[in-house]
Amino acid sequence: MALALHPASRKAWVLAGATLFSAAALVGLLRLHAAQADRTRFAERDAWQRPQDVMDKLGLKPGSVVADVGCGSGYFTFHFAARVGPRGKVYAEDVESDVLEKIRKRAMEEQLKQIEIVLGNPEDPQLPADQLDAILVMNAYHEMRAYDSMLRGMYRALKPGGMLAIIDHEAALGEPRSTYQEGHRIPAELVREDLTRNAFHFLRSEPGFLSADTHKNFFFLIFQKPDVAAK
């Protein structure tokens, strides 16, 4: 026997359903707007950050395995995913779980199964050992307080002959390390000292970048884990 509702009750149910639908629709619209805003910002960065050139310099190709350490909003993560394709792998690493969740959602929406989310910690990027062809640290190295420990973790993750690129905001030598961390910048010479101390081989300095919005100068350094098998 069907349960008959009073007209006022039916109206209440209809209004409640409409409210729930409206709330869900609003959430969907907000997510769509945020995703579109990210894509707009990414397109603006393409003009000055030369992502295709960066990937070429790292030797990335279909099937490559690469990590975006300190990935933030995932700008390079999604460029990497397009380059390496479904046969490759992109580790999106950060210590902030909220930014990683945004990347995870977009990767699911776009069915980019080659992207794997990695929640690192300030002393270890938590990357798999001896698996990576390349690592990029874009505008994040200056933030690392346990830089030696982080570099050891990245060294372990690279295959012999794998490359590590550091792109960061330029600074002059002579300041305490804490000053560079607070100012979100670091001297290229200091980066080279750190990586040499941690067994990386300096390959070359590539042409840097001038950001379109902040007009900051960024250096672009490439290092390599020695290929011991070649010795």
PDB file of C-alpha atoms in Angstrom, residues 22-34:
ATOM      1  CA  SER A  22      21.317  23.128  -6.384  1.00  0.00           C
ATOM      2  CA  ALA A  23      24.109  22.598  -3.842  1.00  0.00           C
ATOM      3  CA  ALA A  24      25.581  19.733  -5.859  1.00  0.00           C
ATOM      4  CA  ALA A  25      25.351  21.782  -9.044  1.00  0.00           C
ATOM      5  CA  LEU A  26      27.074  24.711  -7.332  1.00  0.00           C
ATOM      6  CA  VAL A  27      29.921  22.508  -6.117  1.00  0.00           C
ATOM      7  CA  GLY A  28      30.314  21.139  -9.631  1.00  0.00           C
ATOM      8  CA  LEU A  29      30.406  24.632 -11.110  1.00  0.00           C
ATOM      9  CA  LEU A  30      32.976  25.788  -8.564  1.00  0.00           C
ATOM     10  CA  ARG A  31      35.208  22.811  -9.345  1.00  0.00           C
ATOM     11  CA  LEU A  32      34.862  23.453 -13.078  1.00  0.00           C
ATOM     12  CA  HIS A  33      35.715  27.123 -12.587  1.00  0.00           C
ATOM     13  CA  ALA A  34      38.784  26.250 -10.496  1.00  0.00           C
TER      14      ALA A  34
END
